[in-house]
PDB file of C-alpha atoms and ligand atoms in Angstrom:
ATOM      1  CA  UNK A 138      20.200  -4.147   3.987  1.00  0.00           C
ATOM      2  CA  UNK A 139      17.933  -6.693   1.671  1.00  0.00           C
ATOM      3  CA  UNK A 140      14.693  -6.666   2.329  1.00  0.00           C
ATOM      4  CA  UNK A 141      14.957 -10.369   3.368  1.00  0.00           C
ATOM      5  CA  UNK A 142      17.125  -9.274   6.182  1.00  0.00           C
ATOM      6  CA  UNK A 143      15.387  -6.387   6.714  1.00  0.00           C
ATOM      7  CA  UNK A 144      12.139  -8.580   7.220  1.00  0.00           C
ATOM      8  CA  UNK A 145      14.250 -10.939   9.542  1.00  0.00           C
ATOM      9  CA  UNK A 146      15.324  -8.327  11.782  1.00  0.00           C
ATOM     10  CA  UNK A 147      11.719  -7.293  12.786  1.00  0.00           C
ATOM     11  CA  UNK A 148      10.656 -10.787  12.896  1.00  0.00           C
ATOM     12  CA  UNK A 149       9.271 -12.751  15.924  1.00  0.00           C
ATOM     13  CA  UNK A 150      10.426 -12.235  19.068  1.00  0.00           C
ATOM     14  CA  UNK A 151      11.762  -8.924  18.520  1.00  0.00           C
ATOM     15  CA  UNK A 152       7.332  -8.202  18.696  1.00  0.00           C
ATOM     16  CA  UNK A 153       8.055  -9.083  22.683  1.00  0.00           C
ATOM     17  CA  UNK A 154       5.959 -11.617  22.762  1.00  0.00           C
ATOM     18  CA  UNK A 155       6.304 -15.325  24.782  1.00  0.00           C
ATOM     19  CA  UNK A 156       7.393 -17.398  22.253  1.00  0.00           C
ATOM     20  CA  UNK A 157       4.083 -20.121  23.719  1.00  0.00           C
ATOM     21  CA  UNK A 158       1.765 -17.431  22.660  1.00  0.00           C
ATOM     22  CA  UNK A 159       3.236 -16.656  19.059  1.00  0.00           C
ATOM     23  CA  UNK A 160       1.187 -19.829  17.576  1.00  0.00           C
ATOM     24  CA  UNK A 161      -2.060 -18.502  18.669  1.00  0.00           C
ATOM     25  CA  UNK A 162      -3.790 -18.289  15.261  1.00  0.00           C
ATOM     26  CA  UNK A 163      -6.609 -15.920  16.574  1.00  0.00           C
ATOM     27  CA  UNK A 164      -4.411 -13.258  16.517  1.00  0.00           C
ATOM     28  CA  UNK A 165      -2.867 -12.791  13.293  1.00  0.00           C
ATOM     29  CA  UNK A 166      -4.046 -10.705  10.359  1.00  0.00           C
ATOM     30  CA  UNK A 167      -4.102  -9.961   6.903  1.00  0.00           C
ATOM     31  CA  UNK A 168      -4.388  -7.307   5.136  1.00  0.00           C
ATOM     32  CA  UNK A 169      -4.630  -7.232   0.904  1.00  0.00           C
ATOM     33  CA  UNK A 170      -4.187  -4.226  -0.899  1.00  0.00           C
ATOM     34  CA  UNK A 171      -4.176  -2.852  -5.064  1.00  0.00           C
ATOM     35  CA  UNK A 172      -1.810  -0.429  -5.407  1.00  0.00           C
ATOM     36  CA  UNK A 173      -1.682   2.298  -8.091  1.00  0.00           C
ATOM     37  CA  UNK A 174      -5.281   2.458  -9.129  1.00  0.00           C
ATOM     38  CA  UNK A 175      -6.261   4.803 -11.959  1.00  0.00           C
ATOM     39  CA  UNK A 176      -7.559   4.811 -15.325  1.00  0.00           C
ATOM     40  CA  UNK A 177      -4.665   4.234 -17.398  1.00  0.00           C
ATOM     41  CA  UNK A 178      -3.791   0.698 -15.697  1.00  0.00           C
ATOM     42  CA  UNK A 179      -7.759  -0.529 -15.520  1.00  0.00           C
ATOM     43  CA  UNK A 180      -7.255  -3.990 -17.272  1.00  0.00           C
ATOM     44  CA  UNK A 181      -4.456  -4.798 -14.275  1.00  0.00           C
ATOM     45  CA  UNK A 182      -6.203  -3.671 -11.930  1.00  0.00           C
ATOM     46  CA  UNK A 183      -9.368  -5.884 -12.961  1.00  0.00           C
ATOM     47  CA  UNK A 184      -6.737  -9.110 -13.164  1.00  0.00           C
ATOM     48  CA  UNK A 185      -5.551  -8.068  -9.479  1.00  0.00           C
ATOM     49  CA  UNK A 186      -9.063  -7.873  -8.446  1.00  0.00           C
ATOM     50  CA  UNK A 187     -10.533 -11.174 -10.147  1.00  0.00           C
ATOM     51  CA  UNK A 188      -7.443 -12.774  -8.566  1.00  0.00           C
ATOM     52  CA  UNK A 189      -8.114 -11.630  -5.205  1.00  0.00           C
ATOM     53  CA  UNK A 190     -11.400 -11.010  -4.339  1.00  0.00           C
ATOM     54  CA  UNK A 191     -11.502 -14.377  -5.801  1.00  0.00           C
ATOM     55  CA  UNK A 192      -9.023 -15.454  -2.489  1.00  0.00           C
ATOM     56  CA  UNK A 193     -10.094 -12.836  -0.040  1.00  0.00           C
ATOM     57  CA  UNK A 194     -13.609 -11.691  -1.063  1.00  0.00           C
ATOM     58  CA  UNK A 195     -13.711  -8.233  -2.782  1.00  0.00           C
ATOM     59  CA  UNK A 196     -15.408  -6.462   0.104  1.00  0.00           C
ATOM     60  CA  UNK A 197     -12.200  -7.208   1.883  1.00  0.00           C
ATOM     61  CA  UNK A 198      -9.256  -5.476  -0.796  1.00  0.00           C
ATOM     62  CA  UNK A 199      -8.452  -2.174  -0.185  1.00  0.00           C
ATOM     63  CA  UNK A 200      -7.491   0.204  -3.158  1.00  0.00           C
ATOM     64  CA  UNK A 201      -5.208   2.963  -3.289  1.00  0.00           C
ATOM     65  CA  UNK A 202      -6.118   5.222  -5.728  1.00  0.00           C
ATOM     66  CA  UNK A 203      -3.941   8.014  -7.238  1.00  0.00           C
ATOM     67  CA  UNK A 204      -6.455  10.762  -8.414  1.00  0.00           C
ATOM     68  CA  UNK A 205      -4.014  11.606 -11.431  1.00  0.00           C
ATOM     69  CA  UNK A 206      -1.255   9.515 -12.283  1.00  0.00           C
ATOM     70  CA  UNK A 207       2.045  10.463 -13.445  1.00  0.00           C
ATOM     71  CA  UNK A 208       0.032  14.053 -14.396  1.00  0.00           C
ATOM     72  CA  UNK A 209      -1.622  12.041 -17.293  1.00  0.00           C
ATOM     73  CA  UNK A 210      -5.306  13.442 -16.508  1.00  0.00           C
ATOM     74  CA  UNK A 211      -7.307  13.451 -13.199  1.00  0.00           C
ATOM     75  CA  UNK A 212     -10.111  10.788 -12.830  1.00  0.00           C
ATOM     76  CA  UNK A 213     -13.604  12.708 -14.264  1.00  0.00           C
ATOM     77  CA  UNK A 214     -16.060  12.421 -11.882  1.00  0.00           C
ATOM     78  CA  UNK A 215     -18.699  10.235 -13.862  1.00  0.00           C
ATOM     79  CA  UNK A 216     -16.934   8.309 -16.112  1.00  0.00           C
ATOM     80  CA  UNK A 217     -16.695   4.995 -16.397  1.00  0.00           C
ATOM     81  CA  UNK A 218     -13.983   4.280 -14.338  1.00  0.00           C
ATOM     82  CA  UNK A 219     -14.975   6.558 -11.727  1.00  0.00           C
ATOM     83  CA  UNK A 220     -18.514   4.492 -11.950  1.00  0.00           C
ATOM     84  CA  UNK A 221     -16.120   1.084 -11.861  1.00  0.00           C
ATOM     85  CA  UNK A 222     -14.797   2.772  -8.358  1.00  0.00           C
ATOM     86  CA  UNK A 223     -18.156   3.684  -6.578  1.00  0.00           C
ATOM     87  CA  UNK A 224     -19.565   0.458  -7.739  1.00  0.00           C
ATOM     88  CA  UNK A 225     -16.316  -1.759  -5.659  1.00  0.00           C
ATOM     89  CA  UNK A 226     -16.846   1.058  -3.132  1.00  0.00           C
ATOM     90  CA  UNK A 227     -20.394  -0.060  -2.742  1.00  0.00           C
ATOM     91  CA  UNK A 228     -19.565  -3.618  -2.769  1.00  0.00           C
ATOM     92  CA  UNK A 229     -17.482  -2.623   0.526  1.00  0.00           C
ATOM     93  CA  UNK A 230     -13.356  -1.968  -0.839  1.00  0.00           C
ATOM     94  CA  UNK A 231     -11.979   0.140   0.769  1.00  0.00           C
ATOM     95  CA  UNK A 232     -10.661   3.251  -0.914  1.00  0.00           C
ATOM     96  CA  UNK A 233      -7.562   4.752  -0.082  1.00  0.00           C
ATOM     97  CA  UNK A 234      -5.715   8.004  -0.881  1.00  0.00           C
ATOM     98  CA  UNK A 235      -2.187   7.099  -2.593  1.00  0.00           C
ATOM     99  CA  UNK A 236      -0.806  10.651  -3.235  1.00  0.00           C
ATOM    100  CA  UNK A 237      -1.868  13.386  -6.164  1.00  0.00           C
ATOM    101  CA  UNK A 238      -0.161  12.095  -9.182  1.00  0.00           C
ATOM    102  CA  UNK A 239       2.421   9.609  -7.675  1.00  0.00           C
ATOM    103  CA  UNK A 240       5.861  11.106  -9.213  1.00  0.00           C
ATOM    104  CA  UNK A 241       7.976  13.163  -7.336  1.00  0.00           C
ATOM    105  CA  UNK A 242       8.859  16.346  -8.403  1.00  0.00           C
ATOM    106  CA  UNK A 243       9.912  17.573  -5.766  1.00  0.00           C
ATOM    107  CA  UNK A 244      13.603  19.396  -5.004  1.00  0.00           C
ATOM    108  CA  UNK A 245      15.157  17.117  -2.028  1.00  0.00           C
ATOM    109  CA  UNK A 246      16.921  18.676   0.801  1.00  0.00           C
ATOM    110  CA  UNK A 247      19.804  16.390   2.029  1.00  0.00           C
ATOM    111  CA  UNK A 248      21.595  13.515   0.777  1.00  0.00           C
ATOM    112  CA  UNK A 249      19.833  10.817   2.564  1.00  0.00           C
ATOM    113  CA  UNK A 250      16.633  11.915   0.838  1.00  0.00           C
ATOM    114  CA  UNK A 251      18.065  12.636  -2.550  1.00  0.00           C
ATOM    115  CA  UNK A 252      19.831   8.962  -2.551  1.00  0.00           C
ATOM    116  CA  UNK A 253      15.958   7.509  -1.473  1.00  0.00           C
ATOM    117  CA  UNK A 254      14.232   9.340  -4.253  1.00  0.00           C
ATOM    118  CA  UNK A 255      16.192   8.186  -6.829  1.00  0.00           C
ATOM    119  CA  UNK A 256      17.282   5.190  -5.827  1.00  0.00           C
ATOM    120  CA  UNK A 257      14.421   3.242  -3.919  1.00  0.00           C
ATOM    121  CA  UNK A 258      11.320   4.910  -6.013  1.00  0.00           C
ATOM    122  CA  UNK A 259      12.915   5.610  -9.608  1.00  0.00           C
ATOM    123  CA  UNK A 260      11.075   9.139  -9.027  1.00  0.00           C
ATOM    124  CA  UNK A 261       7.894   7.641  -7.682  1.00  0.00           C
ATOM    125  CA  UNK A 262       7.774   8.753  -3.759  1.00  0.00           C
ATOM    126  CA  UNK A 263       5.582  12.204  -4.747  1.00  0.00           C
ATOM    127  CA  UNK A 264       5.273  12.791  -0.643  1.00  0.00           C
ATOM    128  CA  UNK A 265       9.041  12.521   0.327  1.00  0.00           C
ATOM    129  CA  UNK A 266       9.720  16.335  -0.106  1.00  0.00           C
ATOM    130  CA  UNK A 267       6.937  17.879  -0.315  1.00  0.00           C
ATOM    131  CA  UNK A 268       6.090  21.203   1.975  1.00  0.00           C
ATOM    132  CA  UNK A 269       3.723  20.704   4.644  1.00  0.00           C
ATOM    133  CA  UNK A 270       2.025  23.469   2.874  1.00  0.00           C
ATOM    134  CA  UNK A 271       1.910  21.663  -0.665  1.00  0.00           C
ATOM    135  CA  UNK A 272       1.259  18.212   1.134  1.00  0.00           C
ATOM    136  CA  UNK A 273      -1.572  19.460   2.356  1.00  0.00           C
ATOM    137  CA  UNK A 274      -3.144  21.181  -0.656  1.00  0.00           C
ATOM    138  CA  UNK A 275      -2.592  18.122  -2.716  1.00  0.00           C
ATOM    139  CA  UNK A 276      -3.890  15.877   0.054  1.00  0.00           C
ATOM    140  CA  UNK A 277      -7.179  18.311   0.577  1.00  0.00           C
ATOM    141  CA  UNK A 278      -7.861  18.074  -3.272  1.00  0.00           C
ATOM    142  CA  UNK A 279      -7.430  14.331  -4.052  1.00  0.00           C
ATOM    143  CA  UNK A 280      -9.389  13.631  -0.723  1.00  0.00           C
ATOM    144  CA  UNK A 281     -12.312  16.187  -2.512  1.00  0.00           C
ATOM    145  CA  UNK A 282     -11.612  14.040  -5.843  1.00  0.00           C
ATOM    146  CA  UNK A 283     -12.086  10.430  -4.028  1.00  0.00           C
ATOM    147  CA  UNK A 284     -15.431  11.729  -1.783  1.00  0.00           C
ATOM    148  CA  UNK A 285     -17.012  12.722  -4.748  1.00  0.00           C
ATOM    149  CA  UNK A 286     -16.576   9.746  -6.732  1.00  0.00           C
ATOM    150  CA  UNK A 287     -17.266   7.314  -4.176  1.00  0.00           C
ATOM    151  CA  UNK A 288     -19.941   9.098  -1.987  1.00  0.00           C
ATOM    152  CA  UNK A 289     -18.434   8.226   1.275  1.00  0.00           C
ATOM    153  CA  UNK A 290     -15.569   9.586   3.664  1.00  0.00           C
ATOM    154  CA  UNK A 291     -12.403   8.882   3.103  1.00  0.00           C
ATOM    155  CA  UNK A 292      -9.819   8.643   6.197  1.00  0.00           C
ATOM    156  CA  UNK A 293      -6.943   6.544   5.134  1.00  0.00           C
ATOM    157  CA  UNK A 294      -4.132   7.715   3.118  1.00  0.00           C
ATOM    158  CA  UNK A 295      -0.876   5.805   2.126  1.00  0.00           C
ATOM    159  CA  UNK A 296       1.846   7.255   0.635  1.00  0.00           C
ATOM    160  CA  UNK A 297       3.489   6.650  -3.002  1.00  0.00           C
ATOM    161  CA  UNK A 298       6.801   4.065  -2.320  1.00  0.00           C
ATOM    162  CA  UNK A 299       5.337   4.372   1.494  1.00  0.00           C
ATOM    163  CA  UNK A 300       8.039   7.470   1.676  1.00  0.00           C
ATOM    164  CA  UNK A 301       6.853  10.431   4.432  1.00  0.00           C
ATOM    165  CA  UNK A 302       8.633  13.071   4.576  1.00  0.00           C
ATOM    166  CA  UNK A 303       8.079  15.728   7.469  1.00  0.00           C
ATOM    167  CA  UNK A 304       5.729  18.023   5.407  1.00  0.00           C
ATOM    168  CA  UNK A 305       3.430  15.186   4.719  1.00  0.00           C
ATOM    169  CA  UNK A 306       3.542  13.788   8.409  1.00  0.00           C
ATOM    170  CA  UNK A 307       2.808  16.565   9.734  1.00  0.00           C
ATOM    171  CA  UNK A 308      -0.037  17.734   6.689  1.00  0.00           C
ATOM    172  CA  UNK A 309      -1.626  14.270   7.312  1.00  0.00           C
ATOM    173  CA  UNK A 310      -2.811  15.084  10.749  1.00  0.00           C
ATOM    174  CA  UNK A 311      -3.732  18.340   9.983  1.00  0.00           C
ATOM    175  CA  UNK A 312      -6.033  16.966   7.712  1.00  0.00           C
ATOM    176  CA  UNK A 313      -7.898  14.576   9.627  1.00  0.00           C
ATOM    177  CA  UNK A 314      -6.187  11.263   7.943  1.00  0.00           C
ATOM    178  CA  UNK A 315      -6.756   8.683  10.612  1.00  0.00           C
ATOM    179  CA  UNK A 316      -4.903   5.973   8.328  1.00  0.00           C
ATOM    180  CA  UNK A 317      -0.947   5.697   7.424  1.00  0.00           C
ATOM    181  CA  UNK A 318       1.297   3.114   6.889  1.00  0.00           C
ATOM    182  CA  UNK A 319       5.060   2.932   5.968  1.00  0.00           C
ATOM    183  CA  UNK A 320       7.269  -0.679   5.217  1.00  0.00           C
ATOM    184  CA  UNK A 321       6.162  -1.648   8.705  1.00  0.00           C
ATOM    185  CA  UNK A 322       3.780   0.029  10.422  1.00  0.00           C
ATOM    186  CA  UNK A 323       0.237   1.100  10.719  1.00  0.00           C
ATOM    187  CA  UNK A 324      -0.606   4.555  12.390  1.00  0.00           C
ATOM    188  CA  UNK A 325      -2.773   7.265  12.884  1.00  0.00           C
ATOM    189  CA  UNK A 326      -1.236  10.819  12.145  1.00  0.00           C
ATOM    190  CA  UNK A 327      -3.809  12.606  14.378  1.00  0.00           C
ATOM    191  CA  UNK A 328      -3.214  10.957  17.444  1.00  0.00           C
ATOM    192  CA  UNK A 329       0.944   9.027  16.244  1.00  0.00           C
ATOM    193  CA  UNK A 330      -0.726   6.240  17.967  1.00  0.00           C
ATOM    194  CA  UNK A 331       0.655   2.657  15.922  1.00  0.00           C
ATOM    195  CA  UNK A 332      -2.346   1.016  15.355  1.00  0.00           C
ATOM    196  CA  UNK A 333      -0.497  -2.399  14.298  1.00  0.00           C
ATOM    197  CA  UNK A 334       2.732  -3.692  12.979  1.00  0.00           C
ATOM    198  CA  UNK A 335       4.000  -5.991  10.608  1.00  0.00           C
ATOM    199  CA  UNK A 336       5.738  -6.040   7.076  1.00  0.00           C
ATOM    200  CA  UNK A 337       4.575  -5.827   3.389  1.00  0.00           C
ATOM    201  CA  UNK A 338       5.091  -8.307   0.983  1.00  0.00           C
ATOM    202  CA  UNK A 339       5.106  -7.224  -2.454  1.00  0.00           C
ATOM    203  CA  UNK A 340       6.543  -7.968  -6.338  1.00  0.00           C
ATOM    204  CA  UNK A 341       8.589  -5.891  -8.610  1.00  0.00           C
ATOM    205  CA  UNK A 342       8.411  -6.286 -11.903  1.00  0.00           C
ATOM    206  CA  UNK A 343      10.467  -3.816 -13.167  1.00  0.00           C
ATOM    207  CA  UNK A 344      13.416  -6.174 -14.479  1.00  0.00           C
ATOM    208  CA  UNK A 345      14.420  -9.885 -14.303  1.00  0.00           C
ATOM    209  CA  UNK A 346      16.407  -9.425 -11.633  1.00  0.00           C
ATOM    210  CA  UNK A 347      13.592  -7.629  -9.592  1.00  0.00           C
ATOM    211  CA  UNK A 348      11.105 -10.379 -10.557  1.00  0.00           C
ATOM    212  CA  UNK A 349      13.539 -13.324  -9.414  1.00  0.00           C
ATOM    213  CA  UNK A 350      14.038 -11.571  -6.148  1.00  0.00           C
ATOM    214  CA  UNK A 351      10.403 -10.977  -5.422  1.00  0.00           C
ATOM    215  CA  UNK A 352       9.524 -14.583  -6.555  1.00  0.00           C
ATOM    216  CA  UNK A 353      12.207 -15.769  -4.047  1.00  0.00           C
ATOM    217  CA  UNK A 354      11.034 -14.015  -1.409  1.00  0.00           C
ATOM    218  CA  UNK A 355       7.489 -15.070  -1.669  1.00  0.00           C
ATOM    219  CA  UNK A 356       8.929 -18.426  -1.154  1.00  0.00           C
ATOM    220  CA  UNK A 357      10.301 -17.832   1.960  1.00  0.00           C
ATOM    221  CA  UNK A 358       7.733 -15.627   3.097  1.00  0.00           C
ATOM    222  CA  UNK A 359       5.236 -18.191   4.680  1.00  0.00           C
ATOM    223  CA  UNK A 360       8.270 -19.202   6.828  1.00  0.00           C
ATOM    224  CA  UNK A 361      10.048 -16.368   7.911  1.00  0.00           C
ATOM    225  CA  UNK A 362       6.418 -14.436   8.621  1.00  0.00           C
ATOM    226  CA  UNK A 363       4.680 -16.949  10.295  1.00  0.00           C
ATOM    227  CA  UNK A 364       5.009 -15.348  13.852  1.00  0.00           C
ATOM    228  CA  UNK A 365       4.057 -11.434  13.019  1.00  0.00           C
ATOM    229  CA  UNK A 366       1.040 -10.978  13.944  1.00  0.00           C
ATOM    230  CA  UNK A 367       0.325  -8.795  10.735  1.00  0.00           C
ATOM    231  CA  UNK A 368       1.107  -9.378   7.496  1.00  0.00           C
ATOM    232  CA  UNK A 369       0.082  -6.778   4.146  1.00  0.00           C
ATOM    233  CA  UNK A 370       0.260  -7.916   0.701  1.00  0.00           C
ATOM    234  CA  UNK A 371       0.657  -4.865  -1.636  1.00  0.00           C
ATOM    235  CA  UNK A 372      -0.238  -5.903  -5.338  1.00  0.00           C
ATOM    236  CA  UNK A 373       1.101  -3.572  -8.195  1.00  0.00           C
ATOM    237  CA  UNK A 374      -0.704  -3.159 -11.901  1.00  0.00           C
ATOM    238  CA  UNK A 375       2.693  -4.386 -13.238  1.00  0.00           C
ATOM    239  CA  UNK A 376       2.257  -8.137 -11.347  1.00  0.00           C
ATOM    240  CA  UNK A 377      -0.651  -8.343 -13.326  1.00  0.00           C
ATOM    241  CA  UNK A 378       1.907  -8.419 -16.459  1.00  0.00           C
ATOM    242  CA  UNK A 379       3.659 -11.147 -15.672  1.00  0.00           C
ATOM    243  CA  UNK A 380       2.598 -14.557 -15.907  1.00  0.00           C
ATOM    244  CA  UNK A 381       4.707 -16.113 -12.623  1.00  0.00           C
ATOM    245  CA  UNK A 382       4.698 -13.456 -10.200  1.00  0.00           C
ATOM    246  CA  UNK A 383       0.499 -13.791 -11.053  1.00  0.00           C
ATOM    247  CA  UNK A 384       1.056 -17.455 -10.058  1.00  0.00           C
ATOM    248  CA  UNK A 385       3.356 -16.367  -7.429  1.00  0.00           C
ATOM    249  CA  UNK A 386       0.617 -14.108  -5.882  1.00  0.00           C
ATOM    250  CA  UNK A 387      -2.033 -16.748  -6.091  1.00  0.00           C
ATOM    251  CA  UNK A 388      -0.010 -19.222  -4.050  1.00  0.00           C
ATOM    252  CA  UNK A 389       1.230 -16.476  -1.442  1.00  0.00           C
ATOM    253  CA  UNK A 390      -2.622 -15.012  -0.887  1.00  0.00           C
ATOM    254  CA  UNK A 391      -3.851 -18.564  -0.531  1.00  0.00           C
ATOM    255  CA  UNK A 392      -1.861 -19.364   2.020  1.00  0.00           C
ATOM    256  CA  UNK A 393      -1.804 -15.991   4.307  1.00  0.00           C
ATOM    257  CA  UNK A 394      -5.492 -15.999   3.908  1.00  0.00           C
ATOM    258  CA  UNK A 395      -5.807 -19.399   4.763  1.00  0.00           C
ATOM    259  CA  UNK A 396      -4.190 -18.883   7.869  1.00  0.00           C
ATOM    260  CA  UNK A 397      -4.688 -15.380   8.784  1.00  0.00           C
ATOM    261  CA  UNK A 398      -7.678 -13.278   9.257  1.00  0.00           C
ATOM    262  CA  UNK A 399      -7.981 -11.095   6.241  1.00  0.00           C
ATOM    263  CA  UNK A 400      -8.957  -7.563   7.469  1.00  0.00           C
ATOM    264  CA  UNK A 401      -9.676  -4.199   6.440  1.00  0.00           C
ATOM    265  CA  UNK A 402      -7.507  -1.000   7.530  1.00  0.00           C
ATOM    266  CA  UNK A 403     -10.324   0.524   9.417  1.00  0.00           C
ATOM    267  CA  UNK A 404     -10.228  -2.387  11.260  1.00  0.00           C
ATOM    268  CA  UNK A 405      -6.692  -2.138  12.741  1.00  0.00           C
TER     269      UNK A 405
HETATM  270 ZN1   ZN B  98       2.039   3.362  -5.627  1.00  0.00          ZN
END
């Protein structure tokens, strides 16, 4: 299924609600995340944040931050960018978890899983198949990682690609996570209560064909979103490399924030 259709399937009155009370503005919500933060993407994450903390506000992004990407070398407490990250902590974004090193390396069991890793991540969902054992360790020590850099708690975790797989479901509420999300939810893995629903909207800019899709979508999105009563925008360093999905951001954040509430996760 696209992810257009995908989107329309979960759309507007499937929520249950009367269709009178769907144009109640009061009641939707927005919420604006940076994915992929870590030192070796810095100057796209900068654009993504001039761009929309100059939308949003900065104190109302949240970041996801991968402790060490692609294996490339863990953030050192103290360094600059690990000042950069307490200093937007302090200024009230909210940091989130977003796996160990993001690539998966893990063995998959089954062909459903093996056909998602490879073909909906290009290797990227690190918490697919991970143990509930090695979920855990790697969630315990990026958590450590995060605290100590920021200076605060940190309770929300999203996965790399949004992929769970049971280890890491069951790992997250072990740990005392009381933050998830997937494509189209919001929950907390102590309790499995959903704290809201509602589908992401992002850009790929992996290849032209990617980009074209994404920029269509955006489009459309206004339109075909209008009723759910929460929508997420999930920005990627890559956007930040090309000129018209930039532009297309711009236009899509200006108008879900002009309409919506823009809130923080802690908030659902
Ligand atoms: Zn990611």
């Amino acid at each position: 299924m696209s992810s257009i259709a995908a989107i329309a399937k979960n759309t507007g009155t499937s929520t249950g609600e009367p269709l009178s009370r769907i144009g109640e503005a009061s009641a939707r919500r927005l919420a604006v995340s940076i994915h992929d933060v870590a030192p070796g993407f810095e100057g796209e994450v900068d654009r993504l944040m001039a761009l929309a903390g100059s939308i949003t506000g900065e104190h109302r992004l949240a970041m996801l931050v991968v402790p060490d990407h692609w294996r490339g070398g863990a953030i050192q407490t103290g360094s600059p960018f690990a000042r950069q990250l307490r200093c937007w902590s302090d200024t009230g974004v909210e940091m989130i978890l977003h796996g160990w090193s993001h690539r998966d390396d893990a063995s998959h069991e089954g062909w459903k899983n093996r056909l998602r890793a490879k073909h909906m991540t290009a290797g990227e969902g690190e918490f697919l198949g991970l143990s509930r054992m090695e979920a855990h360790a790697r969630l315990t020590r990026g958590r450590a990682l995060l605290e100590d850099i920021i200076g605060k708690p940190v309770t929300a975790f999203i996965a790399p690609a949004w992929l769970y797989g049971d280890g890491a479901r069951e790992a997250l509420g072990e740990c005392g996570f009381s933050i998830a999300e997937d494509h189209m939810r919001v929950w907390n893995p102590m309790t499995g209560e959903r704290l809201a629903q509602g589908p992401v909207i992002s850009w790929a800019s992996r290849s032209r064909t990617r980009i074209a899709s994404s920029l269509l979508f955006a489009t459309v999105a206004p339109a075909l979103l209008a009723r759910q009563p929460l929508v997420r925008i999930a920005l990627h360093p890559g956007d930040a490399t090309v000129p018209s999905l930039m532009r297309s951001i711009e236009k899509t954040l200006q108008h879900f924030a002009q309409h919506r509430e823009v809130v923080r996760y802690a908030d659902l």
